[in-house]
Coordinates of N, CA and C in Angstrom, one line a residue:
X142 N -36.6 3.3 25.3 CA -37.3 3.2 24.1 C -37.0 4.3 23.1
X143 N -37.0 5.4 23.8 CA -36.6 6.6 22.7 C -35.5 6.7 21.9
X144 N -34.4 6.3 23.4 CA -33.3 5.9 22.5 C -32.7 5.2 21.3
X145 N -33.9 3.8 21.8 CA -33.5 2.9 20.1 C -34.1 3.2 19.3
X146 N -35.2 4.4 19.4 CA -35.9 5.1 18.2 C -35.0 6.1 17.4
X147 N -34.1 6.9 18.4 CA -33.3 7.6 17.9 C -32.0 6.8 16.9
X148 N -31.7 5.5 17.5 CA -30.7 5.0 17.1 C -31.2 4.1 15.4
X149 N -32.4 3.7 15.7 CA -33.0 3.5 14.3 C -33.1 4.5 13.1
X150 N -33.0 5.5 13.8 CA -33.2 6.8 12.7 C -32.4 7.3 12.0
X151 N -31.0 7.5 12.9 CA -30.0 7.3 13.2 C -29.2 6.3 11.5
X152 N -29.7 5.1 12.1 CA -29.2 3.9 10.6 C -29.9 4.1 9.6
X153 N -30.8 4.8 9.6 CA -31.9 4.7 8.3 C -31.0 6.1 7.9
X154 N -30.9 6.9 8.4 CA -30.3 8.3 7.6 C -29.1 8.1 7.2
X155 N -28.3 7.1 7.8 CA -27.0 6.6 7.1 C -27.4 6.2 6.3
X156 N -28.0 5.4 6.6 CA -28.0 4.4 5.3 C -28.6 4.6 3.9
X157 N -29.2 6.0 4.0 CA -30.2 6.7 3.1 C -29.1 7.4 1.8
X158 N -28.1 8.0 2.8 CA -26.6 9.1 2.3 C -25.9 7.9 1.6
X159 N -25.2 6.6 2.0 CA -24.7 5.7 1.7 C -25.2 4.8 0.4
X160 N -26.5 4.7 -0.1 CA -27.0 3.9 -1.2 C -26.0 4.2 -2.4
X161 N -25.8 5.6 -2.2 CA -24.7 6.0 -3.8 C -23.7 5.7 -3.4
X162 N -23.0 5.3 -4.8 CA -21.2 5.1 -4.7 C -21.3 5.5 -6.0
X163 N -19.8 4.9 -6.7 CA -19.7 4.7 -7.9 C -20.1 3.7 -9.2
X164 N -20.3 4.0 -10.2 CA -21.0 3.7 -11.1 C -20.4 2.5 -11.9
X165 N -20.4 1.4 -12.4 CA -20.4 -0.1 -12.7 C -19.8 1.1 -14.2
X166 N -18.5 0.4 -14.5 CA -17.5 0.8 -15.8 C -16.8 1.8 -15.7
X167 N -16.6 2.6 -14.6 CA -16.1 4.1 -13.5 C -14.4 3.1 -13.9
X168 N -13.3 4.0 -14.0 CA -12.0 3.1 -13.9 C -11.0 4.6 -13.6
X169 N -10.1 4.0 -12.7 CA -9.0 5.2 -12.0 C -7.6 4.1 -12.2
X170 N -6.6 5.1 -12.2 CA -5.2 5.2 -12.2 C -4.9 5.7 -11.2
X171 N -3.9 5.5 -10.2 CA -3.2 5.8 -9.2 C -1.7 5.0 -9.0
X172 N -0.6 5.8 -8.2 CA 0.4 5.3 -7.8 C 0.9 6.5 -7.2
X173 N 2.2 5.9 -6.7 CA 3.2 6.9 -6.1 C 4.5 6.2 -6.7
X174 N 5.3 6.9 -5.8 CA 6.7 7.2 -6.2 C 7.6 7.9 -5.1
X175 N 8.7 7.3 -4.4 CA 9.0 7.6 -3.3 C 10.7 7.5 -3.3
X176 N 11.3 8.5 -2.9 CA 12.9 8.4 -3.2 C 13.6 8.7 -1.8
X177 N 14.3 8.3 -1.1 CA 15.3 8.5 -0.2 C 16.6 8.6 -0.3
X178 N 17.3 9.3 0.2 CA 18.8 9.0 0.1 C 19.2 10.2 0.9
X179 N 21.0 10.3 1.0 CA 21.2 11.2 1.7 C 22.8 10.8 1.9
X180 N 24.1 11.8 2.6 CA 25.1 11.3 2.9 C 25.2 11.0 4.3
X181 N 26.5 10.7 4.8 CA 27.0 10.5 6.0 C 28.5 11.3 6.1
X182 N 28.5 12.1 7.0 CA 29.9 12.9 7.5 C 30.2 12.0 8.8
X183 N 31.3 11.9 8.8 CA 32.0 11.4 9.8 C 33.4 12.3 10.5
X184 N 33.3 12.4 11.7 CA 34.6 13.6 11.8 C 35.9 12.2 12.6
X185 N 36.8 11.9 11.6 CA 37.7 11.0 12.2 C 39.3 11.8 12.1
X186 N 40.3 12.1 13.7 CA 41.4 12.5 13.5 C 41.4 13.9 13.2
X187 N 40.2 14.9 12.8 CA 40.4 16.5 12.8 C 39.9 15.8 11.0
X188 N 39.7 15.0 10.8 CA 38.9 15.1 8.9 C 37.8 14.8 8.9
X189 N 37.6 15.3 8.6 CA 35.9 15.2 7.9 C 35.7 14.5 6.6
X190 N 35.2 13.2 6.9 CA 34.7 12.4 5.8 C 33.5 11.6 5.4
X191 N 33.1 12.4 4.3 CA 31.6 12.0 3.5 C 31.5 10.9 2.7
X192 N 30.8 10.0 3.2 CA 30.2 8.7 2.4 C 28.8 8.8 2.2
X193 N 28.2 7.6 1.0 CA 27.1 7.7 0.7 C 26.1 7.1 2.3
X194 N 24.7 7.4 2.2 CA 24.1 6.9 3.3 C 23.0 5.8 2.4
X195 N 21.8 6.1 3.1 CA 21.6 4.5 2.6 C 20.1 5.2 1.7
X196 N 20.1 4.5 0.4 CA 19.2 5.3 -0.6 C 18.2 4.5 -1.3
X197 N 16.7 4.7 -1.2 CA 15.7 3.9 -0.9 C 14.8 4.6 -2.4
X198 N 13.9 3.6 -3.0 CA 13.5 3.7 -4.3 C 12.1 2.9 -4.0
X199 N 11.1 3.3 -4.3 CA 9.9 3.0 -4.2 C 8.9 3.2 -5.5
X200 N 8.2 2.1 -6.0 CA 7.2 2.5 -7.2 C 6.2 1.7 -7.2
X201 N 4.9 2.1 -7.3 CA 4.0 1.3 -7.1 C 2.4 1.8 -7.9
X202 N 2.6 1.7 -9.3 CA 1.1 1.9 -9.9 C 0.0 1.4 -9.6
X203 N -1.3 1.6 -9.9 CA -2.2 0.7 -9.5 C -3.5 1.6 -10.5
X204 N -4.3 0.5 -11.2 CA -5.7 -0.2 -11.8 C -6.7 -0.1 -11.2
X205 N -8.4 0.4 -11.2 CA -9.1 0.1 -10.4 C -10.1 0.3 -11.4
X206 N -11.8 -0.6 -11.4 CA -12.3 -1.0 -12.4 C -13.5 -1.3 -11.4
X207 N -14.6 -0.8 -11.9 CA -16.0 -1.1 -11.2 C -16.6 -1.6 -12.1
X208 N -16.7 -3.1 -11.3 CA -17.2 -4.2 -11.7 C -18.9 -4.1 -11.5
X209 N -19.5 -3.3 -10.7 CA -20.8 -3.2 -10.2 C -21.4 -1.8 -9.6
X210 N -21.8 -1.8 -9.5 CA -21.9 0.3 -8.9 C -21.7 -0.4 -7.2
X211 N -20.7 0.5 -6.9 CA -20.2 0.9 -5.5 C -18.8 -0.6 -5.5
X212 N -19.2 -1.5 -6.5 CA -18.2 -2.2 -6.1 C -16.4 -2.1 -6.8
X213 N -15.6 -2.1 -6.8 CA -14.7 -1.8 -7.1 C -13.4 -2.6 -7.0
X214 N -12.8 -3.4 -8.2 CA -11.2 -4.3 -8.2 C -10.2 -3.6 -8.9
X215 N -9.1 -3.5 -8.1 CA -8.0 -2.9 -8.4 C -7.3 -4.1 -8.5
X216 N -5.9 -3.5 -9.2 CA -4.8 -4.3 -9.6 C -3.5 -3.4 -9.2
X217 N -2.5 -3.7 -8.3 CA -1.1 -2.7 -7.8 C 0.1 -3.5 -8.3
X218 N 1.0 -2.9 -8.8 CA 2.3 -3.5 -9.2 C 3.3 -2.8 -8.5
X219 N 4.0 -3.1 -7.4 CA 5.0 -2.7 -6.4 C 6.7 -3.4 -6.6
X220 N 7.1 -1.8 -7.0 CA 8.9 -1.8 -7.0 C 9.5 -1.6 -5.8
X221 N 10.2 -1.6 -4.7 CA 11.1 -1.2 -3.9 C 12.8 -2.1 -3.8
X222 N 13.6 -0.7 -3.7 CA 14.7 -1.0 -3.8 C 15.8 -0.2 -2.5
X223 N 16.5 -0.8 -2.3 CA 17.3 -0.3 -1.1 C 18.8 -1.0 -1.3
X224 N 19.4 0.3 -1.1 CA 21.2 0.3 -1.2 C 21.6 0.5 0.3
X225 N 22.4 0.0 1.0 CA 22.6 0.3 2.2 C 24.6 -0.2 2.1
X226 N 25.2 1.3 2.0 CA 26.7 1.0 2.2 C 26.9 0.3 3.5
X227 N 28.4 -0.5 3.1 CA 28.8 -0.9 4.3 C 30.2 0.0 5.0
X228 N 30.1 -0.2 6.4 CA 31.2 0.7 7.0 C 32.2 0.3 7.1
X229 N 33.6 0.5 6.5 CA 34.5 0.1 6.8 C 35.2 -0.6 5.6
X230 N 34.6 -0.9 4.8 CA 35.1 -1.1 3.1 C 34.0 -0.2 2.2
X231 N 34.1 -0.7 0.7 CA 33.4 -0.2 -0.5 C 32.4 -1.0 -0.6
X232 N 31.9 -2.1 0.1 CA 31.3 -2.8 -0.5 C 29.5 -1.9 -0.1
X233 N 28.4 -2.7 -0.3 CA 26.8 -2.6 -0.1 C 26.3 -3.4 0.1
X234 N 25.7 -3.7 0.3 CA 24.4 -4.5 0.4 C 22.7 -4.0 -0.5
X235 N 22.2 -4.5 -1.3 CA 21.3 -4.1 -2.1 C 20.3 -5.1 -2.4
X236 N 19.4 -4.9 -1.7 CA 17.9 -5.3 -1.7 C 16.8 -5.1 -2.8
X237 N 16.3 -5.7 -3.0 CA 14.7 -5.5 -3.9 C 13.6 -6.5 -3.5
X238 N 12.4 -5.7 -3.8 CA 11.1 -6.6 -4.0 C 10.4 -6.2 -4.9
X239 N 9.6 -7.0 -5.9 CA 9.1 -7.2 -6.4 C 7.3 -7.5 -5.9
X240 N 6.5 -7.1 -6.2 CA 4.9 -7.3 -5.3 C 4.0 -7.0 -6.6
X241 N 2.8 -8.0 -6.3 CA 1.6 -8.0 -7.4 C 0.4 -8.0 -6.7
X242 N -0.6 -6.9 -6.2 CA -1.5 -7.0 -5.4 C -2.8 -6.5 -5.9
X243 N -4.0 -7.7 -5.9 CA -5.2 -7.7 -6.4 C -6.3 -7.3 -5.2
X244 N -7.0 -6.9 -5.4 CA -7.8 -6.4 -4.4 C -9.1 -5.5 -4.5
X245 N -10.5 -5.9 -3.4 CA -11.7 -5.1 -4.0 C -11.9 -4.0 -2.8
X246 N -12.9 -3.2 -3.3 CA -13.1 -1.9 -2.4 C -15.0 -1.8 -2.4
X247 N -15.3 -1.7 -1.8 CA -16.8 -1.3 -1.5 C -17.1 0.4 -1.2
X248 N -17.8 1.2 -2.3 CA -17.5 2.6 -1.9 C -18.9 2.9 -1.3
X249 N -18.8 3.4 -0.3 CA -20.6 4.2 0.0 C -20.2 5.7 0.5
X250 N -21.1 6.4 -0.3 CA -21.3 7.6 -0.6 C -21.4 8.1 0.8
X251 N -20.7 9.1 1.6 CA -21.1 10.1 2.4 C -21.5 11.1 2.1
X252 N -21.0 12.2 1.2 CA -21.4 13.3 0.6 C -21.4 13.0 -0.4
X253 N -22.6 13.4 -1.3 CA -22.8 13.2 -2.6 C -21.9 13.5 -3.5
X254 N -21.5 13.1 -4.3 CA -20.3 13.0 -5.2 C -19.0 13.8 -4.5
X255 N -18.5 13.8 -3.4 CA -17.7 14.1 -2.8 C -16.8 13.5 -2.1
X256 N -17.3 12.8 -0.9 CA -16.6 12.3 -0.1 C -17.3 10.7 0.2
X257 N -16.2 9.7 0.2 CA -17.0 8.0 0.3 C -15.8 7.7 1.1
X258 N -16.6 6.4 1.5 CA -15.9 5.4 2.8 C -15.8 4.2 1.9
X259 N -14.2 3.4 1.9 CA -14.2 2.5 1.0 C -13.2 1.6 1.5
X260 N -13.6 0.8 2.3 CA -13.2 -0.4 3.0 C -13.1 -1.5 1.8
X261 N -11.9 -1.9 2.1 CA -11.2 -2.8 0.9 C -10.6 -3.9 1.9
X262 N -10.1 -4.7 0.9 CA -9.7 -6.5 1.4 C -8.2 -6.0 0.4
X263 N -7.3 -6.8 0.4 CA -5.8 -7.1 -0.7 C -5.2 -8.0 -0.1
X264 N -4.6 -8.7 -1.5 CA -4.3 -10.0 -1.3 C -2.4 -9.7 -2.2
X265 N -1.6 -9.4 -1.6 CA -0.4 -9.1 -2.3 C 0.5 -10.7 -2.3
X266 N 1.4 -10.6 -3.5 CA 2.0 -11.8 -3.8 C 3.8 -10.8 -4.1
X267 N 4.6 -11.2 -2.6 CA 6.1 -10.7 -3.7 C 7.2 -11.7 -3.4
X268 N 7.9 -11.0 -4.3 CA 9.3 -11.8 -4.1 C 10.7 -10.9 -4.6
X269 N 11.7 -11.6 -3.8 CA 12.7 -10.2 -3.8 C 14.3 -11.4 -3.5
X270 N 15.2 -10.4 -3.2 CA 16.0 -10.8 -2.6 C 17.4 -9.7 -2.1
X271 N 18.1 -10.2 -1.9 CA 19.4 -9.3 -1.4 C 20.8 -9.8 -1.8
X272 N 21.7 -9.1 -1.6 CA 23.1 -9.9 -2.5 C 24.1 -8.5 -1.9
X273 N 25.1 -8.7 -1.3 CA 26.6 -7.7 -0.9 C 27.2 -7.8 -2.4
X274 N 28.0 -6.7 -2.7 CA 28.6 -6.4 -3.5 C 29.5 -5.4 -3.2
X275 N 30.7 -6.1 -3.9 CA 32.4 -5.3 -3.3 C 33.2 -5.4 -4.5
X276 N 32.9 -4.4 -5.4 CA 34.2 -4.3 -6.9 C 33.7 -5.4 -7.3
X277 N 34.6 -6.5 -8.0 CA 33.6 -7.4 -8.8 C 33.2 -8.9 -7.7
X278 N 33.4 -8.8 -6.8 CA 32.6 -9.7 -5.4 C 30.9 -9.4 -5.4
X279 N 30.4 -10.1 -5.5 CA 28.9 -10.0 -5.6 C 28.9 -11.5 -5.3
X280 N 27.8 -11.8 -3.5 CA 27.5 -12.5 -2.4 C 26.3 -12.7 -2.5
X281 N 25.2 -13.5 -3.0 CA 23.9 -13.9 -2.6 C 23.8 -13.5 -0.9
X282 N 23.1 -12.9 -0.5 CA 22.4 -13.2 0.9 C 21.3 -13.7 1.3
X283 N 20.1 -13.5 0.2 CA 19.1 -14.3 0.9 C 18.3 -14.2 -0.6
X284 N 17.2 -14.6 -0.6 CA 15.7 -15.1 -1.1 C 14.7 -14.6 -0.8
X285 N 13.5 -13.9 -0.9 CA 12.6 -14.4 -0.5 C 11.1 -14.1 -0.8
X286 N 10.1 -14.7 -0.5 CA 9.0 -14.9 -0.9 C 8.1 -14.5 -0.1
X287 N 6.9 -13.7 -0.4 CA 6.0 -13.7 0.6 C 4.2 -13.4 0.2
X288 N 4.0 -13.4 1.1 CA 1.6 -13.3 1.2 C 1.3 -12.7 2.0
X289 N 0.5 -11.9 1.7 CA 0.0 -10.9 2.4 C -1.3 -10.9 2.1
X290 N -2.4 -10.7 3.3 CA -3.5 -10.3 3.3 C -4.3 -9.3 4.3
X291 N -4.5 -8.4 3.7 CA -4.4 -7.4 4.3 C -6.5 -6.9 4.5
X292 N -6.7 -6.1 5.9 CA -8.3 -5.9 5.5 C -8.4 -4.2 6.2
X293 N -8.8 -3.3 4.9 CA -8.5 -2.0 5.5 C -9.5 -1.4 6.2
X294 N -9.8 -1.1 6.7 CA -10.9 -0.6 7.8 C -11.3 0.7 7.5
X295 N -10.3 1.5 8.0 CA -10.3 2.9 7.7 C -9.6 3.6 6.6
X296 N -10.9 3.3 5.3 CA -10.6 4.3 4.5 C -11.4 5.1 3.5
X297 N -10.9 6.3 2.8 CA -11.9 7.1 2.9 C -11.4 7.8 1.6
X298 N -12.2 8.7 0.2 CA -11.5 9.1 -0.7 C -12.8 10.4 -0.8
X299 N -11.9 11.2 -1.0 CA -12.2 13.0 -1.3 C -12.1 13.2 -2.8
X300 N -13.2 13.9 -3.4 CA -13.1 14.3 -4.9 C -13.2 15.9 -4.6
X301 N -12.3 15.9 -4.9 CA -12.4 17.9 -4.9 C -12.8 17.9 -6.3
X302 N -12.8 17.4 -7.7 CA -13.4 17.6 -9.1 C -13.9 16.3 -9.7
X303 N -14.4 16.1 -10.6 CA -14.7 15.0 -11.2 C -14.1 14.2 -11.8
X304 N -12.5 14.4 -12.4 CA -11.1 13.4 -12.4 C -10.4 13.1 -11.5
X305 N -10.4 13.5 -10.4 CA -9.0 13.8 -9.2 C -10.3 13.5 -8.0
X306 N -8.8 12.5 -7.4 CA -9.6 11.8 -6.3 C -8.1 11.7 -5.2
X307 N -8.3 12.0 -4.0 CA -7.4 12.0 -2.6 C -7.9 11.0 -2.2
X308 N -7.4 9.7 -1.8 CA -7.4 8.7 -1.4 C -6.8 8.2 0.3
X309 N -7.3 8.4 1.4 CA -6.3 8.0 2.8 C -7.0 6.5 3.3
X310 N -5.8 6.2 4.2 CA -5.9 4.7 4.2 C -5.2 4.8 5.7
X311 N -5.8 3.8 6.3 CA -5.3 3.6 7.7 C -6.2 2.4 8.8
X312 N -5.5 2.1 9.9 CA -6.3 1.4 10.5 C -7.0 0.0 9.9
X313 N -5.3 -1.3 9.8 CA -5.5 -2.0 8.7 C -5.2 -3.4 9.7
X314 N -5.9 -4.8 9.3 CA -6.0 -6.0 10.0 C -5.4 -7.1 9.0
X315 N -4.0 -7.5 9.7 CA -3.6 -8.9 8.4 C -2.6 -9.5 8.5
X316 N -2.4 -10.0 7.9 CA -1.9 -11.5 8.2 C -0.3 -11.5 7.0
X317 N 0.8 -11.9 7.3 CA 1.8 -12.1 6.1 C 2.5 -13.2 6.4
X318 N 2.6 -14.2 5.4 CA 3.6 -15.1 5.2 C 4.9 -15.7 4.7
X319 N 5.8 -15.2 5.4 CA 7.3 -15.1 4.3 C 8.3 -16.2 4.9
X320 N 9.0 -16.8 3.5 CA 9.7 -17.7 3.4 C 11.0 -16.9 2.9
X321 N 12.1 -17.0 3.6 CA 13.4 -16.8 3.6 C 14.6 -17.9 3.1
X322 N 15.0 -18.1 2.2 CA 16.0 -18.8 1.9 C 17.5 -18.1 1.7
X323 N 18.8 -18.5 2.9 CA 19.8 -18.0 2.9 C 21.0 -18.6 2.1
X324 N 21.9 -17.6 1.9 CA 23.2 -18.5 1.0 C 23.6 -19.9 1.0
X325 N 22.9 -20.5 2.1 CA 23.8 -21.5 2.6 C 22.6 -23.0 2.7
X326 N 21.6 -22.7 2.3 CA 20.5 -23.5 1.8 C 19.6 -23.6 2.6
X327 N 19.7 -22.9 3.8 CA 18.6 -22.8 5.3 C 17.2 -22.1 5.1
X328 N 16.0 -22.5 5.1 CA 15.3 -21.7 5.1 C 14.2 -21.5 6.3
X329 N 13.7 -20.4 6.6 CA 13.3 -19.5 7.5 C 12.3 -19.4 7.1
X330 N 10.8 -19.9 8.0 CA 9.4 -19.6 7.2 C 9.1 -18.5 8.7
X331 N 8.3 -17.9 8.5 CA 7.5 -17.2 9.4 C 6.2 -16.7 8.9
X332 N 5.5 -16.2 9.8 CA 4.5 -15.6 10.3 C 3.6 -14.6 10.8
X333 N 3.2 -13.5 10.4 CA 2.5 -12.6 11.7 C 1.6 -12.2 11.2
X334 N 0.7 -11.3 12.3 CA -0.4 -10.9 12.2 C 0.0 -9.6 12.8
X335 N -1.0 -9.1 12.2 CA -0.8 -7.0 12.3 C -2.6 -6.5 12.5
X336 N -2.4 -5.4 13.9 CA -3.9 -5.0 13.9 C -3.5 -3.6 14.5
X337 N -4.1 -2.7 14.2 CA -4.0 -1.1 14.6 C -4.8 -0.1 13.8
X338 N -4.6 1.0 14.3 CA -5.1 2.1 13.8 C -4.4 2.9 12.7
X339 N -3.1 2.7 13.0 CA -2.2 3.3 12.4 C -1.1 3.1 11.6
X340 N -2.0 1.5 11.1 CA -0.9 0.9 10.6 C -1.5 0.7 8.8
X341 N -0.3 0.6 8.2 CA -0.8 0.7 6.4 C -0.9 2.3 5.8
X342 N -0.6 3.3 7.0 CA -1.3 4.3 6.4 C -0.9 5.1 5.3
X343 N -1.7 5.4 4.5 CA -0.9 6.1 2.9 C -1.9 7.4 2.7
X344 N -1.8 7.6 1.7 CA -2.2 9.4 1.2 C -1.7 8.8 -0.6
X345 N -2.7 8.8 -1.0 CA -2.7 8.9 -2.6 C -3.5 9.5 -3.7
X346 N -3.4 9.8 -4.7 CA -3.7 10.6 -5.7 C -4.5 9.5 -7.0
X347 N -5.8 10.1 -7.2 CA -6.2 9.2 -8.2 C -7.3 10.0 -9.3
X348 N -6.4 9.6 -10.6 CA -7.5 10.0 -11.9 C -8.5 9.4 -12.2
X349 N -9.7 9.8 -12.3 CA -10.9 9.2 -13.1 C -11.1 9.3 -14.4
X350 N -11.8 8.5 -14.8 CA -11.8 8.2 -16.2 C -12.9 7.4 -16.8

């Protein structure tokens, strides 16, 4: 009996810290920006020879708009790009996607204007494709299309001032649907589902306004 008195006490003092979030017309800016690349040395014969390696381009702004106090819809617009030489001629291979992802967040206050817990839902829509390229040879390889629905569990944002906001994200449950169409008119539907702790995880920067 004591116990579930303690454990009622327990919810009531959460849930006392938790009533505050953020404020119904509150609106933030956020994105990243992510670059990869690098060469390749090869020692063939006593020579040493340097080719490019494989060089990766990421961009992804994002919208967020409180529609209600504590409630919150964002909007993300996602670039990724990827060059990957091939060995043994000049040619590449070069990939893109394209992604449009809408999505809400529920904030509740742990420390007063400080630190909140903000479990969100996203619902991403992309499309992309790939194509080899060798001097003026340029190869369709594929298509494709995909859905995503994604439910974040663990996440959590830090205000060290009243503009600037640290956003971490992790520990995500969901579902993606992608359709593949190859050179040759075959298409490839699939499926999966994704659950962990450590999966989705990001670190982002966000202005208030």
């Amino acid at each position: 009996m004591k116990k579930l008195m303690m454990i009622s006490v327990l919810f009531l003092a959460v849930g006392s810290v938790v009533l505050s979030g953020q404020d119904k017309g509150s609106m933030y800016v956020s994105g990243s920006v992510s670059v990869s690349g690098g060469n390749v040395t090869s020692l063939s014969g006593g020579t040493s020879v340097k080719t490019p390696g494989v060089f990766e381009l990421g961009v992804s702004p994002q919208f967020g708009y409180f529609v209600a106090d504590n409630w919150e819809i964002h909007l993300g617009v996602g670039y990724s790009y990827l060059k990957e030489p091939s060995f043994g001629d000049d040619g590449s291979t070069k990939a893109s996607l394209w992604s449009l992802s809408p999505g809400v967040s529920y904030y509740a206050c742990i420390v007063d204007g400080r630190l909140y817990y903000t479990p969100g839902l996203d619902v991403s829509v992309g499309f992309g494709g790939a194509k080899y390229s060798s001097g003026s040879v340029k190869e369709p390889l594929y298509d494709s299309r995909e859905v995503s629905l994604t439910l974040y569990l663990l996440s959590f944002e830090y205000r060290p001032s009243e503009h600037f906001g640290i956003s971490f994200r992790a520990g995500s449950a969901g579902y993606t649907y992608r359709v593949t169409d190859n050179g040759s008119g075959t298409s490839v539907k699939s499926g999966s589902y994704s659950l962990g702790l450590n999966l989705g995880a990001s670190l982002g920067l966000r202005w208030w306004f």
